[in-house]
Coordinates of C-alpha atoms and ligand atoms in Angstrom, one line a residue:
M1 CA 8.0 4.4 9.0
P2 CA 6.9 1.2 10.6
E3 CA 6.1 -1.5 8.0
L4 CA 4.0 -4.7 8.4
P5 CA 6.6 -6.5 10.6
E6 CA 7.0 -3.6 13.0
V7 CA 3.2 -3.0 13.2
E8 CA 2.8 -6.7 13.9
N9 CA 5.3 -6.4 16.7
V10 CA 3.4 -3.5 18.2
K11 CA 0.2 -5.4 17.9
K12 CA 1.6 -8.4 19.8
G13 CA 3.0 -6.2 22.6
L14 CA -0.2 -4.2 23.0
K15 CA -2.4 -7.3 23.0
E16 CA -0.7 -8.4 26.2
L17 CA -1.4 -5.0 27.8
V18 CA -4.9 -3.9 26.9
I19 CA -7.1 -6.9 25.9
N20 CA -10.4 -7.2 27.8
K21 CA -9.9 -3.8 29.3
Q22 CA -12.6 -1.2 29.0
I23 CA -12.1 2.4 27.7
K24 CA -13.8 4.5 30.4
Y25 CA -13.2 7.7 28.4
V26 CA -10.9 9.2 25.9
T27 CA -9.1 12.6 26.0
V28 CA -8.1 14.1 22.7
L29 CA -5.3 16.7 23.0
W30 CA -4.5 17.0 19.3
G31 CA -7.7 16.7 17.3
N32 CA -6.0 16.3 13.9
I33 CA -5.0 12.8 14.8
V34 CA -8.7 11.8 14.7
K35 CA -9.5 11.5 11.0
D36 CA -13.1 10.4 11.4
P37 CA -15.7 10.8 12.8
I38 CA -15.5 14.3 14.2
V39 CA -13.7 14.5 17.5
E40 CA -16.9 15.0 19.6
T41 CA -18.5 11.9 18.1
F42 CA -15.2 9.9 18.5
I43 CA -15.1 10.8 22.2
S44 CA -18.8 10.0 22.9
E45 CA -18.9 6.8 20.9
I46 CA -15.7 5.2 22.3
K47 CA -16.8 5.8 25.9
G48 CA -17.4 2.5 27.6
Q49 CA -16.2 0.3 24.8
R50 CA -14.2 -2.8 25.7
I51 CA -11.0 -3.8 23.8
I52 CA -11.9 -7.3 22.6
T53 CA -8.8 -7.9 20.5
I54 CA -6.2 -6.2 18.3
E55 CA -5.7 -7.2 14.7
R56 CA -3.5 -5.9 11.9
R57 CA -4.2 -5.3 8.2
G58 CA -1.2 -4.1 6.1
K59 CA 0.3 -1.3 8.2
F60 CA -2.9 -0.5 10.1
L61 CA -3.6 -1.5 13.7
L62 CA -7.2 -2.5 14.3
F63 CA -8.5 -2.3 17.9
V64 CA -11.6 -4.4 17.8
L65 CA -14.1 -2.9 20.3
D66 CA -17.6 -4.0 21.3
D67 CA -19.4 -2.0 18.6
Y68 CA -16.6 -0.3 16.7
V69 CA -13.1 -0.9 15.2
L70 CA -10.5 1.8 16.0
I71 CA -8.2 1.9 12.9
S72 CA -4.8 3.4 13.7
H73 CA -2.0 4.2 11.3
L74 CA 1.2 5.2 13.0
R75 CA 2.7 6.8 9.9
M76 CA 6.2 8.1 10.7
E77 CA 6.6 8.2 14.4
G78 CA 3.3 7.2 16.1
K79 CA 3.5 4.9 19.1
F80 CA 1.3 3.6 21.9
R81 CA 2.3 3.3 25.5
V82 CA 0.4 1.9 28.5
E83 CA 1.2 3.8 31.6
Q84 CA -0.2 4.3 35.1
S85 CA -2.2 7.6 35.2
S86 CA 0.3 8.9 37.8
V87 CA 3.1 8.9 35.1
P88 CA 3.5 12.4 33.8
L89 CA 2.5 13.0 30.1
T90 CA 5.2 13.9 27.6
K91 CA 4.6 16.8 25.3
H92 CA 4.1 14.4 22.4
T93 CA 1.1 12.6 24.0
H94 CA -1.9 13.5 21.9
I95 CA -4.6 11.0 22.8
I96 CA -5.3 9.3 26.1
F97 CA -7.6 6.3 26.5
T98 CA -8.3 5.9 30.2
L99 CA -8.9 2.3 31.0
D100 CA -11.1 0.7 33.7
T101 CA -7.9 -0.6 35.4
G102 CA -6.7 3.0 36.1
E103 CA -4.1 2.7 33.4
E104 CA -3.9 4.9 30.3
L105 CA -3.3 3.8 26.8
R106 CA -1.5 6.8 25.4
Y107 CA -0.8 7.7 21.8
L108 CA 2.4 9.6 21.2
D109 CA 3.5 11.1 18.0
V110 CA 6.5 13.5 17.6
R111 CA 5.5 14.4 14.0
K112 CA 1.7 14.2 14.5
F113 CA 1.3 12.4 11.1
G114 CA -0.5 9.4 12.6
R115 CA -4.3 9.0 12.0
M116 CA -7.2 7.2 13.7
S117 CA -10.6 6.4 12.6
L118 CA -13.5 4.9 14.6
V119 CA -15.6 2.8 12.3
D120 CA -18.8 0.8 12.7
K121 CA -17.8 -2.8 13.2
N122 CA -19.8 -4.2 10.3
R123 CA -18.5 -1.6 7.9
V124 CA -14.8 -1.8 8.7
S125 CA -13.8 -3.6 5.5
L126 CA -15.5 -0.8 3.4
H127 CA -13.5 2.0 5.1
P128 CA -11.4 3.9 2.6
S129 CA -8.2 3.1 4.6
L130 CA -8.7 -0.6 4.2
A131 CA -11.0 -1.1 1.1
S132 CA -8.3 -0.8 -1.5
L133 CA -5.6 -2.7 0.3
G134 CA -4.1 -5.7 -1.6
P135 CA -3.5 -9.1 -0.1
E136 CA -1.4 -9.8 2.9
P137 CA 2.1 -11.2 2.0
V138 CA 1.3 -14.8 3.0
C139 CA 0.8 -17.7 0.6
E140 CA -2.9 -18.2 1.5
E141 CA -3.6 -14.8 0.2
L142 CA -0.9 -13.6 -2.2
T143 CA -0.7 -15.7 -5.3
V144 CA 1.7 -15.4 -8.3
E145 CA -1.3 -14.7 -10.5
K146 CA -2.4 -11.7 -8.4
I147 CA 1.1 -10.2 -8.8
R148 CA 1.1 -10.9 -12.5
L149 CA -2.3 -9.3 -13.0
F150 CA -1.3 -6.2 -11.0
L151 CA 2.0 -5.7 -12.9
S152 CA 0.5 -6.5 -16.4
N153 CA -0.2 -2.8 -17.2
K154 CA 2.2 -1.0 -14.9
K155 CA 4.5 1.5 -16.6
R156 CA 6.1 2.6 -13.4
S157 CA 9.1 1.1 -11.5
I158 CA 8.8 -2.2 -9.7
K159 CA 10.0 -0.3 -6.6
S160 CA 7.0 2.0 -6.8
C161 CA 4.7 -1.1 -7.4
L162 CA 6.0 -2.8 -4.3
L163 CA 5.3 0.4 -2.2
D164 CA 1.8 0.5 -3.7
Q165 CA -0.5 -1.0 -1.0
K166 CA -2.9 -2.3 -3.7
M167 CA -0.4 -4.9 -4.9
V168 CA 0.6 -6.3 -1.5
A169 CA -0.3 -4.7 1.8
G170 CA 2.3 -3.8 4.4
I171 CA 5.5 -3.3 2.4
G172 CA 7.5 0.0 2.8
N173 CA 10.9 1.3 1.8
I174 CA 13.1 -1.1 3.8
Y175 CA 11.5 -4.3 2.8
A176 CA 10.9 -3.3 -0.8
D177 CA 14.7 -2.8 -1.2
E178 CA 15.4 -6.1 0.5
I179 CA 12.9 -8.1 -1.6
L180 CA 14.2 -6.7 -4.9
F181 CA 17.8 -7.6 -3.9
A182 CA 16.7 -11.1 -3.0
S183 CA 15.0 -11.4 -6.3
G184 CA 17.9 -9.9 -8.3
I185 CA 15.6 -7.3 -9.9
H186 CA 16.8 -3.8 -10.5
P187 CA 14.4 -1.4 -8.6
A188 CA 13.9 0.9 -11.7
R189 CA 12.7 -2.0 -13.9
I190 CA 9.2 -1.2 -15.3
G191 CA 6.5 -3.3 -13.6
E192 CA 5.1 -4.8 -16.8
S193 CA 8.6 -5.8 -18.1
L194 CA 9.1 -8.5 -15.5
T195 CA 9.2 -12.0 -16.9
S196 CA 7.1 -14.8 -15.4
T197 CA 10.2 -16.3 -13.9
E198 CA 11.0 -13.0 -12.2
I199 CA 7.4 -12.7 -11.0
S200 CA 7.5 -16.2 -9.4
K201 CA 10.8 -15.3 -7.7
L202 CA 9.4 -12.0 -6.5
H203 CA 6.3 -13.7 -5.1
H204 CA 8.5 -16.2 -3.2
D205 CA 10.8 -13.5 -1.8
I206 CA 8.0 -11.1 -0.7
I207 CA 6.5 -13.9 1.4
D208 CA 9.9 -15.2 2.6
I209 CA 11.3 -11.8 3.7
M210 CA 8.1 -10.6 5.3
E211 CA 7.7 -13.9 7.2
K212 CA 11.3 -13.7 8.4
A213 CA 11.0 -10.1 9.4
V214 CA 7.8 -10.8 11.4
A215 CA 9.5 -13.7 13.1
S216 CA 12.4 -11.3 14.1
G217 CA 10.0 -8.7 15.5
G218 CA 10.7 -6.4 12.6
T219 CA 13.6 -4.0 12.0
T220 CA 14.8 -1.6 14.7
I221 CA 16.8 1.2 13.3
R222 CA 18.5 3.8 15.5
T223 CA 16.1 6.7 14.7
Y224 CA 13.0 4.5 15.3
S225 CA 14.4 2.6 18.3
N226 CA 11.8 4.0 20.7
A227 CA 8.9 3.7 18.4
Y228 CA 7.8 0.2 19.2
G229 CA 7.2 -1.8 22.3
R230 CA 10.0 -4.2 21.8
E231 CA 13.0 -4.0 19.6
G232 CA 13.1 -6.2 16.6
S233 CA 16.3 -7.9 15.3
F234 CA 15.8 -8.0 11.5
Q235 CA 18.3 -5.2 11.0
Q236 CA 20.9 -7.9 11.4
N237 CA 19.5 -9.5 8.2
L238 CA 19.4 -6.4 6.0
K239 CA 21.5 -6.8 2.9
V240 CA 21.1 -3.5 1.0
Y241 CA 18.9 -1.1 3.0
G242 CA 21.2 1.5 4.8
K243 CA 24.3 -0.2 3.2
A244 CA 25.2 2.3 0.6
G245 CA 28.9 2.1 -0.2
T246 CA 29.4 -1.2 1.6
A247 CA 30.3 -4.4 -0.2
C248 CA 27.4 -6.6 -1.5
V249 CA 27.2 -9.9 0.4
N250 CA 27.1 -11.8 -2.8
C251 CA 29.6 -10.1 -5.1
Q252 CA 31.5 -7.4 -3.1
T253 CA 30.4 -4.6 -5.5
P254 CA 29.6 -1.5 -3.5
I255 CA 25.8 -1.1 -2.8
N256 CA 24.4 1.9 -4.7
K257 CA 21.8 4.3 -3.4
I258 CA 19.6 6.3 -5.9
K259 CA 16.2 7.9 -5.7
I260 CA 13.3 6.0 -7.2
A261 CA 9.6 6.8 -6.6
Q262 CA 10.9 9.7 -4.4
R263 CA 12.4 7.2 -2.0
G264 CA 16.1 6.4 -1.2
T265 CA 16.6 3.1 -2.9
H266 CA 19.4 0.7 -2.2
F267 CA 20.6 -2.0 -4.7
C268 CA 23.6 -3.9 -6.0
P269 CA 24.4 -2.7 -9.5
N270 CA 26.0 -6.1 -10.3
C271 CA 23.4 -8.5 -8.8
Q272 CA 20.3 -6.4 -9.9
I273 CA 20.8 -5.5 -13.5
Ligands
LIG301 ZN1 26.0 -8.0 -5.7

């Protein structure tokens, strides 16, 4: 699943292709992708809207239109492509935005898990997808105090807390494992058990790793290699994710993989006690 750095990469690529273009009309081939409003309203309201810019919040792409914001969550396999209308559709194309240039912004999704919402511009921050999101992992928004407050009553694992979009927006399985390794914190530790020194370290590593991953264009893993516009290179910096059985870069102990919060979780049993 694309996490914040990969969605940021998609956003940058799409901005170069569709900004200032007008959506002449939209064709919905698989209605379940449209979460709200109902498909008929989605189609009638988006008609004629211009794409002013594209923003990102957590793992959500936000297409800012004249009067609306199109919120898109790619979930597992969703991706956008801009093609000339003469290029044949693949069977995984579910929504087609026909642009005034004659090109088509196509939404493809093998698993059909992705979702879109068309929301009134001045109510976008209140939309359920975005309203409960925590701060972005940048120092202007994410403070040590906010993490400390969030963790103060959490009886579940720190891994689960990092995946919780209410603590920090945009972290998924890959970066949660990498952040905990950097901080030397065992992923099964209970959230409220972290010391203030550990919380400060965690805060630093969340921002540091997410910044580096964004700068590298995200992580491109074999199975996702076609999911984004451009391939990222952060996979070269991964220290534990996908490394089960290989030697820890710090201490040579084999990296362990267990299940925490229903997710495959990688850690060094020596560095993260
Ligand atoms: Zn180690």
